[in-house]
Amino acid sequence: MKYKDFFGNSYLQILKNGRFRNDDEFIKTVREKVTASSKKKRFGSHAAAAAVMIAAVLIGTISVGAALDWDIASLFSRSFEAVRETRSPGVRDITAFYPELFGKINYDEADIAAAREREYEILRTLSHNLNETVKYGDYTMHIDGYAFDGTRLDILYDLTFTNELNDDISRKCDPRSEEYDPFLENPVYFTVYANDERISLGGYGDMISVSENSISYRYEAEISQRGHYDSARLSTEFIRPEKATVAAFDIGLDDHPELRLDIDASLTKKLRAGERITVNNIRISPFGVVVEAETDSDITFEAVSEMHKMPLYLICKDDSVIDVSGYGNSVLSKYEELDGGRKYVIFLSSRGKIIDINNIRTIKLYSEMIEL
């Protein structure tokens, strides 16, 4: 049972039995159910989300009624926290490591709290429940929902394994094993179609949490910007036990231009290999940044690799810095030939940060500071 359904059913049951006198009754009942379910390993990773809801009600930050709606957005919030941990560069606080680049940053607790509240508002705007279950071979996949920021489509899902497959995963997902199979514990990938045209350019997955016989994931797919699509078809595909398209679902691709920022730029940088890159446009969305740039047509592989590592940072009004550089990031790019050159579109992940364009003060690209 999904935790939102459980909360709703518990709430209604208390009302029906006439035992609901105040929020404490509801909280007590939910806490008992969550604890029991966790002990039986049936609630999976959602027990933590339920506990977060209870804590929020207890400290008075939300009402019981609000908790019932705290579903897919809270799951995305948890997933992005996990991504921040796994995708953060080795230097946790880049501003402290490079004070000559950013200056001394003094973080204010009130600013941090306000930023987190705004992040949650953005996730509520962008996220949608899907609540679909797919079975294939020894896998059972449940898709919680998706979020779309105009550039990236994020999908939350979990895989549950049979005991036999779980034993295989424990053995074959060890890189030291002669039977090593890296796709065994997560054989899922997604493709997005609109008007029978593929509009997803690729994707990247993050492991969010692990419980007995189950793993939760987040999949981030980059979407083509050739045009606006109101709706699309999300194709669910498996690599194991054999490659197959297993299911497809209709999804909405709501446009939220108020949450993204397009900046015309004209910045030319000479790369170490001697080639030049000219950045013409920077598009900032909640889940990352897209850079449009032009290069010579005969650019080398080494130059492309260097271009992908472009140093790009968003300096916010509260003096925090969001690292969206290509160093250690999941970078995807595509290009088209021009007369005498190439046009590159480079996708840079926010690494689990939720970007609020209204909080950005300056963009630092290479040695240039672009004031907004």
C-alpha positions as a Markdown table, in Angstrom:
| # | Residue | x | y | z |
|---|---|---|---|---|
| 1 | Met | 0.0 | 0.0 | 0.0 |
| 2 | Lys | 1.3 | 3.4 | -0.9 |
| 3 | Tyr | 1.9 | 5.7 | 2.1 |
| 4 | Lys | -0.5 | 8.4 | 0.8 |
| 5 | Asp | -3.3 | 5.8 | 0.6 |
| 6 | Phe | -2.4 | 4.6 | 4.1 |
| 7 | Phe | -2.6 | 8.2 | 5.5 |
| 8 | Gly | -5.9 | 8.8 | 3.8 |
| 9 | Asn | -7.4 | 5.5 | 5.0 |
| 10 | Ser | -6.2 | 6.0 | 8.5 |
| 11 | Tyr | -7.6 | 9.5 | 8.6 |
| 12 | Leu | -11.0 | 8.4 | 7.3 |
| 13 | Gln | -11.1 | 5.4 | 9.6 |
| 14 | Ile | -10.6 | 7.6 | 12.7 |
| 15 | Leu | -13.4 | 9.9 | 11.5 |
| 16 | Lys | -15.7 | 6.9 | 10.8 |
| 17 | Asn | -15.2 | 5.4 | 14.3 |
| 18 | Gly | -15.7 | 8.7 | 16.0 |
| 19 | Arg | -12.3 | 8.6 | 17.6 |
| 20 | Phe | -10.9 | 11.7 | 16.0 |
| 21 | Arg | -10.9 | 14.4 | 18.7 |
| 22 | Asn | -7.7 | 16.1 | 17.7 |
| 23 | Asp | -4.5 | 15.7 | 15.6 |
| 24 | Asp | -2.9 | 13.7 | 18.4 |
| 25 | Glu | -5.3 | 10.8 | 17.8 |
| 26 | Phe | -4.4 | 10.7 | 14.1 |
| 27 | Ile | -0.7 | 11.0 | 14.7 |
| 28 | Lys | -0.7 | 8.1 | 17.3 |
| 29 | Thr | -2.6 | 5.8 | 14.9 |
| 30 | Val | -0.3 | 6.6 | 12.0 |
| 31 | Arg | 2.8 | 6.2 | 14.1 |
| 32 | Glu | 1.7 | 2.7 | 15.3 |
| 33 | Lys | 1.0 | 1.6 | 11.8 |
| 34 | Val | 4.2 | 2.9 | 10.3 |
| 35 | Thr | 6.2 | 1.2 | 13.1 |
| 36 | Ala | 4.5 | -2.1 | 12.6 |
| 37 | Ser | 4.9 | -2.0 | 8.8 |
| 38 | Ser | 8.6 | -1.1 | 9.1 |
| 39 | Lys | 9.2 | -4.1 | 11.3 |
| 40 | Lys | 7.6 | -6.3 | 8.8 |
| 41 | Lys | 9.6 | -4.8 | 5.9 |
| 42 | Arg | 6.4 | -4.1 | 4.0 |
| 43 | Phe | 6.5 | -0.3 | 4.0 |
| 44 | Gly | 9.9 | -0.1 | 2.3 |
| 45 | Ser | 11.5 | 3.2 | 1.8 |
| 46 | His | 8.2 | 5.0 | 2.3 |
| 47 | Ala | 8.4 | 4.6 | 6.1 |
| 48 | Ala | 10.9 | 7.4 | 6.2 |
| 49 | Ala | 8.6 | 9.7 | 4.2 |
| 50 | Ala | 5.8 | 8.9 | 6.6 |
| 51 | Ala | 8.0 | 9.6 | 9.6 |
| 52 | Val | 8.9 | 13.0 | 8.1 |
| 53 | Met | 5.2 | 13.8 | 7.7 |
| 54 | Ile | 4.5 | 12.9 | 11.4 |
| 55 | Ala | 7.5 | 15.0 | 12.5 |
| 56 | Ala | 6.2 | 17.9 | 10.5 |
| 57 | Val | 2.8 | 17.7 | 12.1 |
| 58 | Leu | 4.3 | 17.3 | 15.6 |
| 59 | Ile | 6.4 | 20.4 | 15.3 |
| 60 | Gly | 3.5 | 22.4 | 13.9 |
| 61 | Thr | 5.0 | 23.2 | 10.5 |
| 62 | Ile | 2.0 | 21.6 | 8.7 |
| 63 | Ser | -1.5 | 20.5 | 9.6 |
| 64 | Val | -2.8 | 17.0 | 9.4 |
| 65 | Gly | -4.8 | 17.9 | 6.3 |
| 66 | Ala | -1.6 | 19.3 | 4.6 |
| 67 | Ala | 0.2 | 16.0 | 5.5 |
| 68 | Leu | -2.3 | 14.1 | 3.4 |
| 69 | Asp | -1.2 | 16.0 | 0.3 |
| 70 | Trp | 2.5 | 15.8 | 1.2 |
| 71 | Asp | 3.0 | 12.9 | -1.2 |
| 72 | Ile | 5.0 | 13.0 | -4.4 |
| 73 | Ala | 6.7 | 16.3 | -3.7 |
| 74 | Ser | 8.1 | 15.0 | -0.4 |
| 75 | Leu | 9.4 | 11.9 | -2.2 |
| 76 | Phe | 11.1 | 14.1 | -4.7 |
| 77 | Ser | 12.5 | 16.2 | -1.9 |
| 78 | Arg | 14.0 | 13.1 | -0.3 |
| 79 | Ser | 15.4 | 11.8 | -3.6 |
| 80 | Phe | 17.2 | 15.1 | -4.3 |
| 81 | Glu | 18.7 | 15.0 | -0.8 |
| 82 | Ala | 20.1 | 11.6 | -1.7 |
| 83 | Val | 21.4 | 12.8 | -5.0 |
| 84 | Arg | 23.1 | 15.8 | -3.4 |
| 85 | Glu | 25.0 | 13.3 | -1.2 |
| 86 | Thr | 26.1 | 11.0 | -4.0 |
| 87 | Arg | 26.8 | 13.6 | -6.7 |
| 88 | Ser | 28.5 | 16.2 | -4.6 |
| 89 | Pro | 32.1 | 16.7 | -5.5 |
| 90 | Gly | 34.8 | 15.7 | -3.1 |
| 91 | Val | 34.9 | 19.3 | -1.8 |
| 92 | Arg | 31.6 | 19.7 | 0.1 |
| 93 | Asp | 31.8 | 23.4 | 0.4 |
| 94 | Ile | 33.4 | 24.7 | -2.8 |
| 95 | Thr | 33.2 | 28.3 | -1.6 |
| 96 | Ala | 35.3 | 27.5 | 1.4 |
| 97 | Phe | 37.9 | 25.7 | -0.7 |
| 98 | Tyr | 38.1 | 28.6 | -3.3 |
| 99 | Pro | 37.6 | 31.8 | -1.4 |
| 100 | Glu | 39.5 | 33.7 | -4.0 |
| 101 | Leu | 36.8 | 32.8 | -6.5 |
| 102 | Phe | 33.7 | 33.4 | -4.5 |
| 103 | Gly | 34.7 | 35.4 | -1.4 |
| 104 | Lys | 33.9 | 34.5 | 2.2 |
| 105 | Ile | 30.4 | 33.1 | 2.4 |
| 106 | Asn | 28.4 | 33.5 | 5.7 |
| 107 | Tyr | 25.4 | 31.2 | 5.7 |
| 108 | Asp | 22.3 | 32.4 | 7.6 |
| 109 | Glu | 20.0 | 29.8 | 9.1 |
| 110 | Ala | 16.9 | 31.9 | 8.2 |
| 111 | Asp | 18.0 | 32.1 | 4.6 |
| 112 | Ile | 18.6 | 28.3 | 4.5 |
| 113 | Ala | 15.1 | 27.6 | 5.9 |
| 114 | Ala | 13.5 | 30.0 | 3.4 |
| 115 | Ala | 15.4 | 28.4 | 0.5 |
| 116 | Arg | 14.2 | 24.9 | 1.6 |
| 117 | Glu | 10.6 | 26.1 | 1.8 |
| 118 | Arg | 10.9 | 27.6 | -1.7 |
| 119 | Glu | 12.4 | 24.4 | -3.0 |
| 120 | Tyr | 9.5 | 22.4 | -1.8 |
| 121 | Glu | 7.0 | 24.9 | -3.4 |
| 122 | Ile | 8.9 | 24.4 | -6.7 |
| 123 | Leu | 8.7 | 20.6 | -6.4 |
| 124 | Arg | 5.0 | 20.7 | -5.7 |
| 125 | Thr | 4.5 | 22.7 | -8.9 |
| 126 | Leu | 6.6 | 20.4 | -11.0 |
| 127 | Ser | 5.8 | 16.9 | -9.7 |
| 128 | His | 2.9 | 14.5 | -10.6 |
| 129 | Asn | 1.7 | 11.2 | -9.2 |
| 130 | Leu | 1.7 | 8.3 | -11.5 |
| 131 | Asn | 1.2 | 5.3 | -9.2 |
| 132 | Glu | 1.7 | 2.5 | -11.7 |
| 133 | Thr | 3.0 | -1.0 | -11.1 |
| 134 | Val | 4.7 | -3.2 | -13.7 |
| 135 | Lys | 5.8 | -6.8 | -13.4 |
| 136 | Tyr | 8.4 | -8.3 | -15.6 |
| 137 | Gly | 10.3 | -11.6 | -14.9 |
| 138 | Asp | 11.4 | -11.6 | -11.3 |
| 139 | Tyr | 11.0 | -7.8 | -11.0 |
| 140 | Thr | 8.1 | -5.7 | -9.8 |
| 141 | Met | 8.5 | -2.0 | -10.5 |
| 142 | His | 6.4 | 0.7 | -9.0 |
| 143 | Ile | 6.6 | 4.2 | -10.5 |
| 144 | Asp | 5.6 | 6.8 | -7.9 |
| 145 | Gly | 5.6 | 9.7 | -10.2 |
| 146 | Tyr | 7.5 | 12.2 | -12.3 |
| 147 | Ala | 8.6 | 15.9 | -12.3 |
| 148 | Phe | 9.2 | 18.0 | -15.4 |
| 149 | Asp | 11.0 | 21.4 | -15.3 |
| 150 | Gly | 10.9 | 22.1 | -19.1 |
| 151 | Thr | 14.2 | 20.5 | -19.8 |
| 152 | Arg | 14.5 | 17.4 | -17.5 |
| 153 | Leu | 12.0 | 14.7 | -16.7 |
| 154 | Asp | 12.7 | 13.1 | -13.4 |
| 155 | Ile | 11.1 | 9.7 | -12.6 |
| 156 | Leu | 10.8 | 8.1 | -9.1 |
| 157 | Tyr | 10.4 | 4.3 | -9.0 |
| 158 | Asp | 11.4 | 1.3 | -6.9 |
| 159 | Leu | 12.2 | -2.3 | -7.9 |
| 160 | Thr | 11.2 | -5.3 | -5.7 |
| 161 | Phe | 13.0 | -8.6 | -6.3 |
| 162 | Thr | 12.0 | -12.2 | -5.7 |
| 163 | Asn | 14.2 | -14.0 | -3.1 |
| 164 | Glu | 15.9 | -16.0 | -5.8 |
| 165 | Leu | 16.8 | -12.8 | -7.8 |
| 166 | Asn | 17.9 | -11.1 | -4.6 |
| 167 | Asp | 20.4 | -13.9 | -4.0 |
| 168 | Asp | 21.7 | -13.5 | -7.6 |
| 169 | Ile | 22.0 | -9.7 | -7.2 |
| 170 | Ser | 24.0 | -10.2 | -4.0 |
| 171 | Arg | 26.4 | -12.4 | -5.9 |
| 172 | Lys | 26.5 | -11.0 | -9.4 |
| 173 | Cys | 26.5 | -7.3 | -8.7 |
| 174 | Asp | 29.9 | -7.6 | -7.0 |
| 175 | Pro | 32.5 | -6.3 | -9.5 |
| 176 | Arg | 34.9 | -9.0 | -8.2 |
| 177 | Ser | 32.5 | -11.8 | -9.4 |
| 178 | Glu | 33.2 | -13.7 | -12.5 |
| 179 | Glu | 29.4 | -13.5 | -13.2 |
| 180 | Tyr | 29.4 | -9.7 | -12.7 |
| 181 | Asp | 26.2 | -8.1 | -14.2 |
| 182 | Pro | 25.9 | -4.4 | -13.5 |
| 183 | Phe | 22.4 | -4.3 | -14.9 |
| 184 | Leu | 20.9 | -7.0 | -12.8 |
| 185 | Glu | 19.8 | -4.8 | -9.9 |
| 186 | Asn | 18.5 | -2.0 | -12.1 |
| 187 | Pro | 17.7 | -3.1 | -15.7 |
| 188 | Val | 15.2 | -0.3 | -16.2 |
| 189 | Tyr | 15.5 | 2.7 | -18.6 |
| 190 | Phe | 12.9 | 5.1 | -20.0 |
| 191 | Thr | 12.3 | 6.7 | -23.3 |
| 192 | Val | 10.0 | 9.6 | -23.9 |
| 193 | Tyr | 8.0 | 10.1 | -27.1 |
| 194 | Ala | 5.8 | 12.9 | -28.4 |
| 195 | Asn | 3.8 | 12.6 | -31.6 |
| 196 | Asp | 5.7 | 9.3 | -32.3 |
| 197 | Glu | 9.0 | 11.2 | -32.1 |
| 198 | Arg | 11.6 | 10.4 | -29.5 |
| 199 | Ile | 12.3 | 13.5 | -27.5 |
| 200 | Ser | 14.5 | 12.2 | -24.7 |
| 201 | Leu | 18.2 | 12.4 | -25.5 |
| 202 | Gly | 19.4 | 10.1 | -22.8 |
| 203 | Gly | 19.3 | 9.7 | -19.0 |
| 204 | Tyr | 21.1 | 9.0 | -15.8 |
| 205 | Gly | 20.0 | 7.0 | -12.7 |
| 206 | Asp | 20.6 | 7.5 | -9.0 |
| 207 | Met | 20.1 | 4.9 | -6.3 |
| 208 | Ile | 18.0 | 6.6 | -3.6 |
| 209 | Ser | 17.5 | 4.0 | -0.8 |
| 210 | Val | 17.8 | 0.2 | -0.2 |
| 211 | Ser | 15.6 | -2.0 | 1.9 |
| 212 | Glu | 15.1 | -5.8 | 2.0 |
| 213 | Asn | 14.4 | -7.1 | -1.5 |
| 214 | Ser | 13.8 | -3.6 | -2.8 |
| 215 | Ile | 15.8 | -0.6 | -4.1 |
| 216 | Ser | 14.4 | 2.9 | -4.9 |
| 217 | Tyr | 15.7 | 4.9 | -7.8 |
| 218 | Arg | 15.5 | 8.3 | -9.5 |
| 219 | Tyr | 15.9 | 8.5 | -13.3 |
| 220 | Glu | 16.8 | 11.9 | -14.9 |
| 221 | Ala | 16.1 | 12.2 | -18.6 |
| 222 | Glu | 17.0 | 15.2 | -20.8 |
| 223 | Ile | 14.3 | 16.3 | -23.1 |
| 224 | Ser | 14.8 | 17.9 | -26.6 |
| 225 | Gln | 14.1 | 21.6 | -26.7 |
| 226 | Arg | 13.1 | 21.7 | -30.4 |
| 227 | Gly | 9.5 | 22.6 | -29.4 |
| 228 | His | 7.0 | 22.6 | -26.6 |
| 229 | Tyr | 5.1 | 19.4 | -25.9 |
| 230 | Asp | 2.0 | 19.4 | -23.8 |
| 231 | Ser | 2.0 | 15.7 | -23.4 |
| 232 | Ala | 4.1 | 12.7 | -24.1 |
| 233 | Arg | 4.3 | 8.9 | -23.8 |
| 234 | Leu | 6.7 | 7.4 | -21.2 |
| 235 | Ser | 8.0 | 4.1 | -22.4 |
| 236 | Thr | 9.3 | 1.7 | -19.8 |
| 237 | Glu | 12.0 | -0.7 | -21.0 |
| 238 | Phe | 14.0 | -3.5 | -19.4 |
| 239 | Ile | 17.4 | -4.9 | -20.2 |
| 240 | Arg | 17.0 | -8.0 | -18.0 |
| 241 | Pro | 15.9 | -10.8 | -18.2 |
| 242 | Glu | 15.9 | -9.9 | -21.9 |
| 243 | Lys | 15.5 | -6.5 | -23.6 |
| 244 | Ala | 11.9 | -5.6 | -24.0 |
| 245 | Thr | 9.5 | -2.6 | -23.9 |
| 246 | Val | 7.2 | -3.6 | -21.0 |
| 247 | Ala | 4.8 | -0.7 | -20.6 |
| 248 | Ala | 4.0 | 2.9 | -21.6 |
| 249 | Phe | 2.1 | 5.7 | -19.8 |
| 250 | Asp | 0.7 | 9.0 | -20.8 |
| 251 | Ile | 2.3 | 11.9 | -19.0 |
| 252 | Gly | 1.8 | 15.7 | -19.0 |
| 253 | Leu | 4.7 | 18.0 | -19.8 |
| 254 | Asp | 3.4 | 21.2 | -18.3 |
| 255 | Asp | 5.3 | 24.3 | -19.2 |
| 256 | His | 6.4 | 26.6 | -16.3 |
| 257 | Pro | 8.3 | 29.5 | -17.9 |
| 258 | Glu | 8.2 | 31.4 | -14.6 |
| 259 | Leu | 10.6 | 28.8 | -13.2 |
| 260 | Arg | 13.3 | 29.0 | -15.8 |
| 261 | Leu | 15.6 | 31.7 | -17.1 |
| 262 | Asp | 17.1 | 32.2 | -20.5 |
| 263 | Ile | 20.2 | 34.4 | -20.8 |
| 264 | Asp | 21.8 | 35.6 | -24.0 |
| 265 | Ala | 25.5 | 35.5 | -23.8 |
| 266 | Ser | 28.5 | 36.1 | -26.0 |
| 267 | Leu | 31.5 | 34.6 | -24.3 |
| 268 | Thr | 34.4 | 33.2 | -26.2 |
| 269 | Lys | 36.9 | 31.0 | -24.4 |
| 270 | Lys | 40.1 | 29.5 | -25.8 |
| 271 | Leu | 40.5 | 25.9 | -24.7 |
| 272 | Arg | 43.8 | 24.3 | -23.8 |
| 273 | Ala | 43.8 | 22.3 | -27.1 |
| 274 | Gly | 43.7 | 25.6 | -29.0 |
| 275 | Glu | 40.1 | 25.4 | -30.2 |
| 276 | Arg | 37.6 | 28.1 | -29.2 |
| 277 | Ile | 34.2 | 27.8 | -27.7 |
| 278 | Thr | 31.6 | 30.6 | -27.9 |
| 279 | Val | 28.7 | 30.4 | -25.4 |
| 280 | Asn | 25.6 | 32.0 | -26.9 |
| 281 | Asn | 22.8 | 31.0 | -24.4 |
| 282 | Ile | 22.4 | 29.8 | -20.9 |
| 283 | Arg | 19.1 | 28.3 | -19.8 |
| 284 | Ile | 18.6 | 27.7 | -16.1 |
| 285 | Ser | 15.8 | 25.4 | -14.9 |
| 286 | Pro | 15.1 | 24.0 | -11.4 |
| 287 | Phe | 16.9 | 20.7 | -12.1 |
| 288 | Gly | 19.9 | 22.0 | -14.0 |
| 289 | Val | 21.4 | 24.3 | -16.7 |
| 290 | Val | 21.6 | 24.0 | -20.5 |
| 291 | Val | 24.4 | 25.7 | -22.4 |
| 292 | Glu | 24.3 | 26.5 | -26.1 |
| 293 | Ala | 27.7 | 27.0 | -27.6 |
| 294 | Glu | 29.5 | 27.0 | -31.0 |
| 295 | Thr | 32.9 | 25.6 | -31.9 |
| 296 | Asp | 34.9 | 24.9 | -35.0 |
| 297 | Ser | 33.7 | 21.9 | -37.0 |
| 298 | Asp | 37.0 | 20.0 | -36.6 |
| 299 | Ile | 37.1 | 20.2 | -32.8 |
| 300 | Thr | 39.0 | 17.3 | -31.3 |
| 301 | Phe | 37.7 | 14.7 | -28.8 |
| 302 | Glu | 40.0 | 16.2 | -26.1 |
| 303 | Ala | 38.5 | 19.6 | -26.7 |
| 304 | Val | 34.9 | 18.3 | -26.4 |
| 305 | Ser | 35.9 | 16.6 | -23.2 |
| 306 | Glu | 37.3 | 19.8 | -21.8 |
| 307 | Met | 34.2 | 21.7 | -23.0 |
| 308 | His | 32.0 | 19.3 | -21.0 |
| 309 | Lys | 34.0 | 20.2 | -17.9 |
| 310 | Met | 33.2 | 23.9 | -18.1 |
| 311 | Pro | 33.3 | 25.7 | -14.7 |
| 312 | Leu | 29.8 | 27.1 | -14.2 |
| 313 | Tyr | 28.5 | 28.3 | -10.8 |
| 314 | Leu | 25.3 | 30.1 | -9.7 |
| 315 | Ile | 25.9 | 32.7 | -7.0 |
| 316 | Cys | 22.6 | 33.3 | -5.1 |
| 317 | Lys | 21.3 | 36.4 | -3.3 |
| 318 | Asp | 21.7 | 34.7 | 0.0 |
| 319 | Asp | 25.4 | 34.2 | -0.9 |
| 320 | Ser | 25.1 | 30.5 | -1.3 |
| 321 | Val | 26.7 | 28.9 | -4.5 |
| 322 | Ile | 25.2 | 26.2 | -6.6 |
| 323 | Asp | 27.8 | 24.1 | -8.4 |
| 324 | Val | 26.5 | 23.1 | -11.9 |
| 325 | Ser | 30.0 | 22.8 | -13.4 |
| 326 | Gly | 30.9 | 19.9 | -15.6 |
| 327 | Tyr | 33.5 | 18.6 | -13.3 |
| 328 | Gly | 32.4 | 15.2 | -11.9 |
| 329 | Asn | 28.9 | 15.9 | -13.3 |
| 330 | Ser | 26.6 | 13.8 | -15.4 |
| 331 | Val | 27.0 | 15.7 | -18.7 |
| 332 | Leu | 25.1 | 15.0 | -21.9 |
| 333 | Ser | 25.5 | 16.9 | -25.1 |
| 334 | Lys | 24.3 | 16.9 | -28.7 |
| 335 | Tyr | 25.5 | 18.8 | -31.7 |
| 336 | Glu | 24.5 | 19.9 | -35.2 |
| 337 | Glu | 26.7 | 20.9 | -38.1 |
| 338 | Leu | 26.8 | 24.6 | -39.1 |
| 339 | Asp | 28.6 | 26.3 | -41.9 |
| 340 | Gly | 32.2 | 26.2 | -40.7 |
| 341 | Gly | 31.4 | 25.0 | -37.2 |
| 342 | Arg | 29.2 | 23.1 | -34.8 |
| 343 | Lys | 26.4 | 24.1 | -32.4 |
| 344 | Tyr | 26.5 | 22.1 | -29.1 |
| 345 | Val | 23.7 | 21.9 | -26.6 |
| 346 | Ile | 25.2 | 20.8 | -23.2 |
| 347 | Phe | 23.1 | 19.6 | -20.3 |
| 348 | Leu | 24.5 | 20.1 | -16.8 |
| 349 | Ser | 22.8 | 18.6 | -13.8 |
| 350 | Ser | 22.2 | 20.6 | -10.6 |
| 351 | Arg | 23.4 | 17.6 | -8.6 |
| 352 | Gly | 20.3 | 17.4 | -6.5 |
| 353 | Lys | 20.0 | 21.1 | -5.8 |
| 354 | Ile | 16.6 | 22.8 | -6.6 |
| 355 | Ile | 17.4 | 26.0 | -8.5 |
| 356 | Asp | 15.2 | 29.0 | -7.8 |
| 357 | Ile | 15.9 | 31.5 | -10.6 |
| 358 | Asn | 14.6 | 34.4 | -8.4 |
| 359 | Asn | 17.4 | 33.8 | -6.0 |
| 360 | Ile | 20.3 | 33.9 | -8.5 |
| 361 | Arg | 22.4 | 37.1 | -8.4 |
| 362 | Thr | 25.4 | 36.2 | -10.5 |
| 363 | Ile | 26.5 | 33.5 | -12.9 |
| 364 | Lys | 30.2 | 32.6 | -12.9 |
| 365 | Leu | 31.3 | 31.0 | -16.2 |
| 366 | Tyr | 35.0 | 30.4 | -16.6 |
| 367 | Ser | 36.5 | 33.7 | -15.3 |
| 368 | Glu | 33.5 | 35.8 | -16.3 |
| 369 | Met | 30.9 | 37.1 | -13.9 |
| 370 | Ile | 27.4 | 37.6 | -15.5 |
| 371 | Glu | 25.3 | 39.9 | -13.2 |
| 372 | Leu | 21.6 | 39.4 | -13.4 |
